[in-house]
Coordinates of C-alpha atoms in Angstrom, one line a residue:
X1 CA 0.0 0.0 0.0
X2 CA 1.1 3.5 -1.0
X3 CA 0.8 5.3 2.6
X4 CA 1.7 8.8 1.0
X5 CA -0.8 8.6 -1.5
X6 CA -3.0 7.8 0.4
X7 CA -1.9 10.8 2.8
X8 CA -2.3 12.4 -0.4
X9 CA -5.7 11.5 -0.7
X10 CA -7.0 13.6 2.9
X11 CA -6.1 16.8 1.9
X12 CA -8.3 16.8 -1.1
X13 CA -10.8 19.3 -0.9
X14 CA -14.2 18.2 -0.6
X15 CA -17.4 20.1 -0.8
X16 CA -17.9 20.7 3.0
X17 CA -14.5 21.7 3.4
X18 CA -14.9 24.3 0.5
X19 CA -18.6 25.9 1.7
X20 CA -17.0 25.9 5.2
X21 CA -13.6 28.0 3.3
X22 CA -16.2 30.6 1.6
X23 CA -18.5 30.6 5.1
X24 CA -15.0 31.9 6.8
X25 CA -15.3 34.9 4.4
X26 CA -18.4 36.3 6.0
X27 CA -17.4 36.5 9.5
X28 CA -21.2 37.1 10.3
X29 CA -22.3 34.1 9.3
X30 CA -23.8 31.6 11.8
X31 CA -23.4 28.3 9.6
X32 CA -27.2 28.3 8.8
X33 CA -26.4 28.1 5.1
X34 CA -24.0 25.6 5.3
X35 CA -26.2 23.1 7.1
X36 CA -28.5 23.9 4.6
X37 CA -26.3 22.9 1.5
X38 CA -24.9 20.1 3.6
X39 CA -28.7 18.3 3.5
X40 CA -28.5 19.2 -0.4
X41 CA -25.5 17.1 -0.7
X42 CA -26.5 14.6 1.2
X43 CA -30.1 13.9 -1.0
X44 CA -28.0 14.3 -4.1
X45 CA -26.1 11.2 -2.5
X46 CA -28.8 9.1 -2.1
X47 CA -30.2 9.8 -5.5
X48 CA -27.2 9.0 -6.9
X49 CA -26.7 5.8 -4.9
X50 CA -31.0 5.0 -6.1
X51 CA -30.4 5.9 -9.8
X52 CA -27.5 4.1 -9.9
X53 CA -29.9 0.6 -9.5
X54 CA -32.8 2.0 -11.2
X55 CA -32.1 -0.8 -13.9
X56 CA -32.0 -3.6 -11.5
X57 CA -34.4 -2.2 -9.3
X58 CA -37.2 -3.4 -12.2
X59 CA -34.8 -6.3 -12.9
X60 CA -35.5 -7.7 -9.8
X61 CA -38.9 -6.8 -9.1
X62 CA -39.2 -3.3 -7.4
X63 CA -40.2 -0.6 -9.3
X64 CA -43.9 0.0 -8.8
X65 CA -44.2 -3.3 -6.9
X66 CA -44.5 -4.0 -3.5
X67 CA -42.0 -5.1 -0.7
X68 CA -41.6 -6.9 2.4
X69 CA -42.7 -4.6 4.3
X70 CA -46.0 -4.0 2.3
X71 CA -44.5 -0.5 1.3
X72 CA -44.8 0.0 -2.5
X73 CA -41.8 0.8 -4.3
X74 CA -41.7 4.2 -5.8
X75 CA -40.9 5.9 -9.1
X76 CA -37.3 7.3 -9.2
X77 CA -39.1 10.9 -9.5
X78 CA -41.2 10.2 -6.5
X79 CA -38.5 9.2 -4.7
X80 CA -36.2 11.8 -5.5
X81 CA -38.9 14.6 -4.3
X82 CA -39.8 12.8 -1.2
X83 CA -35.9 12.2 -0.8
X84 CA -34.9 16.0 -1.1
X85 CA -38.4 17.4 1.1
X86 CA -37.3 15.4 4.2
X87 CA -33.6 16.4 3.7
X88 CA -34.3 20.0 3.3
X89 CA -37.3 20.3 6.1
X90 CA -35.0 18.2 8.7
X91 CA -31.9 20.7 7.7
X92 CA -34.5 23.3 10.1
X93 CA -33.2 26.3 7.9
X94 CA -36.0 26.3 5.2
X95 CA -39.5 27.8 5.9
X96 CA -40.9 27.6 2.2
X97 CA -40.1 24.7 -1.0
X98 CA -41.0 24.5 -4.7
X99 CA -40.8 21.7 -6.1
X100 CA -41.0 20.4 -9.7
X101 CA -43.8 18.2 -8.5
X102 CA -45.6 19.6 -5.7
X103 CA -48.4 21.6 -7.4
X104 CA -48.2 23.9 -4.3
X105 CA -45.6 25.1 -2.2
X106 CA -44.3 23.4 0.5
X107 CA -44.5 25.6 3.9
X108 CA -42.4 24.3 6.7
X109 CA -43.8 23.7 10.2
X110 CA -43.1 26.7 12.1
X111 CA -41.2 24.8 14.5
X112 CA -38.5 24.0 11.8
X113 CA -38.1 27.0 10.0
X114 CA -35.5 28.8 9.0
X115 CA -34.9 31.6 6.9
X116 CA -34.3 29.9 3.0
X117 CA -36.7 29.3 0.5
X118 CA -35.2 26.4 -2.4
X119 CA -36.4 25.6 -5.2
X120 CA -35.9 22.8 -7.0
X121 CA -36.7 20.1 -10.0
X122 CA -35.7 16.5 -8.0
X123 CA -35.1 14.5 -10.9
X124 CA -35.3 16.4 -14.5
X125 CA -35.1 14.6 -17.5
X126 CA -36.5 11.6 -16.1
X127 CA -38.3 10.0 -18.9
X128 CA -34.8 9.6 -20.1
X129 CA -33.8 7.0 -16.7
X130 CA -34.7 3.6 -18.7
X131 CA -31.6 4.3 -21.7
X132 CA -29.0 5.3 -19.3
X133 CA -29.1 9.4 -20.3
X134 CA -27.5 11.7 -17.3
X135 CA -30.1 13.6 -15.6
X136 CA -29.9 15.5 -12.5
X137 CA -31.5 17.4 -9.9
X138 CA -31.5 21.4 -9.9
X139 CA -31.8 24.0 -7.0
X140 CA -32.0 27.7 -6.5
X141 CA -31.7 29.1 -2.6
X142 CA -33.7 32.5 -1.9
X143 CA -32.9 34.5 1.6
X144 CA -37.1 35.2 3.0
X145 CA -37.2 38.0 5.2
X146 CA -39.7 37.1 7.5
X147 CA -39.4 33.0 8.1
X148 CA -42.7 33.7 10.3
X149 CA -45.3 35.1 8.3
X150 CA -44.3 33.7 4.9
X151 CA -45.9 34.0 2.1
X152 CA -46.5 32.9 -1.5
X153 CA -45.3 36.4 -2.8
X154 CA -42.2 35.7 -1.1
X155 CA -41.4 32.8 -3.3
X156 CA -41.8 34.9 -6.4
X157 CA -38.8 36.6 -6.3
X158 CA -36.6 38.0 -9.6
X159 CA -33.6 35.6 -9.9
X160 CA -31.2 38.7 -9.7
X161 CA -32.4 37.9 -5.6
X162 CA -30.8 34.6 -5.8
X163 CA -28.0 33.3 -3.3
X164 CA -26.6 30.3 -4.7
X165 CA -28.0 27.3 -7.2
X166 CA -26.7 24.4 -8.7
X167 CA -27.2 21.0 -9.9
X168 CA -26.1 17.6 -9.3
X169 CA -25.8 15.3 -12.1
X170 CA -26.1 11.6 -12.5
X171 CA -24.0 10.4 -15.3
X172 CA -21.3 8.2 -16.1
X173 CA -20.0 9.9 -12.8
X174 CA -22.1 12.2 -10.5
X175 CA -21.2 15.6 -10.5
X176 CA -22.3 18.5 -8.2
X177 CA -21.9 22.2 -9.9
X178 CA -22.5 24.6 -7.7
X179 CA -22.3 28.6 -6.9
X180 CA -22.9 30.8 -3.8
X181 CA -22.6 33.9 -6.5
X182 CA -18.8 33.9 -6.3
X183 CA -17.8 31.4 -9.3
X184 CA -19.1 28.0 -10.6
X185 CA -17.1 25.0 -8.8
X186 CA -17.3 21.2 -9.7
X187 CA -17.0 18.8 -7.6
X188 CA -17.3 14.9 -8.1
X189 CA -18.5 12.5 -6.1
X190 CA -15.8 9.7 -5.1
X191 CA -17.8 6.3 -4.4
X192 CA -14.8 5.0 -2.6
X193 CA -15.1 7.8 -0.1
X194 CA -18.4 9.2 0.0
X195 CA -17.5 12.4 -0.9
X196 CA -17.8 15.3 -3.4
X197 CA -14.2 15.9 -4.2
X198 CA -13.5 19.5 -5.8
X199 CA -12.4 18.3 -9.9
X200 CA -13.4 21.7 -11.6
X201 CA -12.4 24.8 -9.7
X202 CA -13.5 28.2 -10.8
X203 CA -15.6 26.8 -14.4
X204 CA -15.3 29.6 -17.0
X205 CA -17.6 29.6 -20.0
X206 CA -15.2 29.7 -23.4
X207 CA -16.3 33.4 -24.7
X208 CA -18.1 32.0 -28.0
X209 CA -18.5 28.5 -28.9
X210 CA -18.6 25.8 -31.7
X211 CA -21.8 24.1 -30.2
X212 CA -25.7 24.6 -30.8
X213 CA -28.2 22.7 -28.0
X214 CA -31.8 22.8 -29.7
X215 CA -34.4 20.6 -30.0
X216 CA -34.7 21.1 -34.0
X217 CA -38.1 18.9 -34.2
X218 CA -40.1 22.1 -33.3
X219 CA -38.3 23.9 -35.8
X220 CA -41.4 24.3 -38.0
X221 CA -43.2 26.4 -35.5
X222 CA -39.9 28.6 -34.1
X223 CA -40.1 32.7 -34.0
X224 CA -38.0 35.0 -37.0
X225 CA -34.9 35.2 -35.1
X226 CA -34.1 31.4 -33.9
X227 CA -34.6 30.2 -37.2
X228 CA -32.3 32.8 -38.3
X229 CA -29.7 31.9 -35.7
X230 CA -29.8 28.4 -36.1
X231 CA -29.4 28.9 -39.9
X232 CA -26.5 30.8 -39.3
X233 CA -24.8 28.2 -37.3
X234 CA -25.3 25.4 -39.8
X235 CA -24.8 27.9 -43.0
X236 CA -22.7 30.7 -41.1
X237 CA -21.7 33.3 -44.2
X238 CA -18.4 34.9 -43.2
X239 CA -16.3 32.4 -44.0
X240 CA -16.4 30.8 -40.3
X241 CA -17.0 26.5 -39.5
X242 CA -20.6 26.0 -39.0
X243 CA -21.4 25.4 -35.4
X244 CA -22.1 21.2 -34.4
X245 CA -25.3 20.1 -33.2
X246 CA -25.4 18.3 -30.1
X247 CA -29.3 18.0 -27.7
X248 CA -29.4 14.8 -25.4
X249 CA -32.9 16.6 -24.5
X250 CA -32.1 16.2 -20.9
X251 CA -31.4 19.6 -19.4
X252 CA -28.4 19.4 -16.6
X253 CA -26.7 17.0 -19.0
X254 CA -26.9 19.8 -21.7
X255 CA -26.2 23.0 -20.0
X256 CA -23.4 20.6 -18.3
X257 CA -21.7 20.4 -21.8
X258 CA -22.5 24.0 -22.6
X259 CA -20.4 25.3 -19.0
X260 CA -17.9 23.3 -20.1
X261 CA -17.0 23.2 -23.7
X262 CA -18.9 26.5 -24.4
X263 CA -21.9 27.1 -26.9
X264 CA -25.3 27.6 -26.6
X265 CA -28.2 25.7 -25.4
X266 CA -31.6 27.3 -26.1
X267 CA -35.8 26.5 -25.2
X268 CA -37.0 28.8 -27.8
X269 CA -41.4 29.9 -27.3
X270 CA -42.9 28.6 -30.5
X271 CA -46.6 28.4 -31.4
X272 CA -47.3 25.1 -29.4
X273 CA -45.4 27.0 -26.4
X274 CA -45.4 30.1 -26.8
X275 CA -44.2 31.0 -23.3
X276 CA -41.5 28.6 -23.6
X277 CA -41.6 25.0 -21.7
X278 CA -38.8 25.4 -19.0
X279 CA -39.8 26.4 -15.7
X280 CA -38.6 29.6 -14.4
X281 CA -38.5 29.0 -10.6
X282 CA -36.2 25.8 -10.5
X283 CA -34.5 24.9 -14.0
X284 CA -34.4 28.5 -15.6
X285 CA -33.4 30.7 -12.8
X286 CA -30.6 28.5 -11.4
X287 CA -28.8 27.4 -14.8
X288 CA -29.0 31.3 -15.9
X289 CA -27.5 32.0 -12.4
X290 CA -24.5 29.9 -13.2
X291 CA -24.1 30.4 -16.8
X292 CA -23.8 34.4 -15.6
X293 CA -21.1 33.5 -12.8
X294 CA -19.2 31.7 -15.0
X295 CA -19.2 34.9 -17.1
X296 CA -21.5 33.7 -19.7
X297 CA -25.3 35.4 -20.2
X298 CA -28.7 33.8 -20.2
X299 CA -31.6 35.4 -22.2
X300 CA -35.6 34.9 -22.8
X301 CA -35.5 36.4 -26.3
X302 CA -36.9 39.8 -24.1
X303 CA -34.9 40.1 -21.2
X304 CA -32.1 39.4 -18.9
X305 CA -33.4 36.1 -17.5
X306 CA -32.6 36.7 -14.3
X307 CA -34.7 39.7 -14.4
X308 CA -38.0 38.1 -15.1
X309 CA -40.8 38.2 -12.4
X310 CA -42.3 35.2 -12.3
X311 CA -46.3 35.5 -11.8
X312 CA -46.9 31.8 -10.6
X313 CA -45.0 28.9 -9.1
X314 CA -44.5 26.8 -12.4
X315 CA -44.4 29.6 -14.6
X316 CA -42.7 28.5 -17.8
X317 CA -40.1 30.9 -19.7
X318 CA -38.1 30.7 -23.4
X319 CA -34.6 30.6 -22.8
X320 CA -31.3 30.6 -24.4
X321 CA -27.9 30.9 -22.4
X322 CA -24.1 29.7 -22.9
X323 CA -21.4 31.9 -23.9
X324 CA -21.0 35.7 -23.6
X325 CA -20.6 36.4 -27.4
X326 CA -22.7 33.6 -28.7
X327 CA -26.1 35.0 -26.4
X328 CA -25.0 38.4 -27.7
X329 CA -25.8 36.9 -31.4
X330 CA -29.1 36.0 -30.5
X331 CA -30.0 39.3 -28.5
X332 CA -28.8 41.0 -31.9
X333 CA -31.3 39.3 -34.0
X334 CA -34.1 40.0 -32.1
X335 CA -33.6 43.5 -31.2
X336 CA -33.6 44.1 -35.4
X337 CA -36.9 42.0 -34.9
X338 CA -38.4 44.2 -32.9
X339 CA -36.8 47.6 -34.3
X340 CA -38.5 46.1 -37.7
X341 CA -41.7 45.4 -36.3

């Protein structure tokens, strides 16, 4: 046995170790925020550790059968939800949750509130579980000024309000990107420890990229501009490569590739949606939150999408966010748009 690597391996820098290093920043913090992202971490965990047998699970009878026990076994979405509530209502420093699929919002029993709001989609893109696709789980924290008399309205905050979100991803490894509105940091999850290890410090989004995300099926009923901008990027006409297509249709694994390499990933509104069809509250709001810390922009084809006011919970919004020069294309084309109009 190699003793100094394995020496090696304790000083890595894990997850809790790096909130606890940005926590030391803000000398009057009480910890009530690390806790919280703490319980995050710890539900990402177990969806991990579930997803991981999802196949087996219905291999060996589970899935949507019942057990021993007499307890019916649940669908991985189900499970997931279930999985992050308890986590973040035990944590005692929430007092209101959104969730993907709770129709209402969930208001913590006064006796363990605290002072957070999250939002958050447990399992998105999980229609894609049964061929092995990488889906995730996304969150966005809000700060509610009075944990006692909360109320809807406080939920419904701009995103520019927004403390920290991030994602965890379950893939061919399970990574947790994550900002508390200084940087985007990776971390992944070693099995052998248990941990989230810090793999991509301080993730910058490449200025303009060589990659389009769209769902090019629903290109029949898209708006003047994104069929202009995706013609430019397969047919571009000064001279330039044309961009490559790549949509797995699952959105954490697709912004995930668009952080990375660079690009853009876009949700255009089209005449069968013509609000869009991602959520603002919990996939929107947190992936435009990172794509701006990591110094690219996110737009709704109106607005800055962090600016948007959403009116109700599950509000749905168009999107289109990645790199800094690529986004700026897009706001170009539909700013002529309008000044033609």
């Amino acid at each position: 046995m190699d003793h100094a690597a394995e020496a090696q391996r304790t000083d890595l820098m894990t997850i809790t170790r790096h909130v606890l290093n940005e926590q030391s920043r803000h000398p009057e913090s009480r910890g009530d925020f690390t806790i919280l992202l703490s319980h995050i971490v710890l539900g990402c965990k177990f969806v991990a550790s579930a997803v991981n047998k999802a196949g087996l699970a219905k291999l060996i009878g589970l899935a949507g059968e019942t057990n021993v026990q007499g307890e019916e076994q649940k669908k991985l979405d189900v499970l997931s939800n279930e999985v992050f509530v308890k986590a973040l209502v035990s944590s005692g420093r929430t007092c209101v949750l959104v969730s993907e699929e709770n129709e209402e919002a969930i208001f913590v029993d006064p006796a363990l509130r605290g002072k957070y709001c999250v939002c958050f989609d447990p399992l998105d893109g999980s229609s894609n579980i049964d061929c092995g696709v990488s889906i995730g789980t996304i969150f966005g924290i809000y700060m509610i000024k009075d944990k006692d008399n909360v109320t809807l309205e406080d939920v419904l905050q701009p995103g520019t309000n927004m403390l920290a979100a991030g994602y965890c991803m379950y893939g061919s490894s399970c990574t947790l990107v994550l900002s508390t509105g200084n940087g985007v940091n990776g971390f992944t999850l070693d099995p052998s420890l248990g941990e989230f290890i810090l793999t991509h410090p301080n993730i910058k989004i490449p200025k303009k990229g060589k990659i389009y995300s769209v769902n090019e099926g629903n290109a029949k009923n898209w708006d003047g501009p994104t069929a202009k901008f995706v013609e430019k990027c397969k047919y571009p006409q000064d001279g330039s490569s044309p961009k490559s297509l790549r949509y797995i249709g699952s959105m954490v694994a697709d912004v995930h590739r668009t952080l990375l390499y660079g690009g853009i990933f876009l949700y255009p509104a089209d005449q069968k949606s013509p609000n869009g069809k991602l959520r603002v509250l919990y996939e929107v709001f947190p992936m435009s939150f990172l794509m701006e810390q990591a110094g690219g922009q996110s737009f709704t084809g109106k607005q800055r999408a962090l600016e948007l006011a959403p009116a109700k919970l599950h509000d749905r919004s168009p999107i289109f966010l990645g790199s800094y020069d690529d986004v700026e294309e897009i706001k170009a084309l539909y700013a002529s748009e309008s000044n033609n109009a």
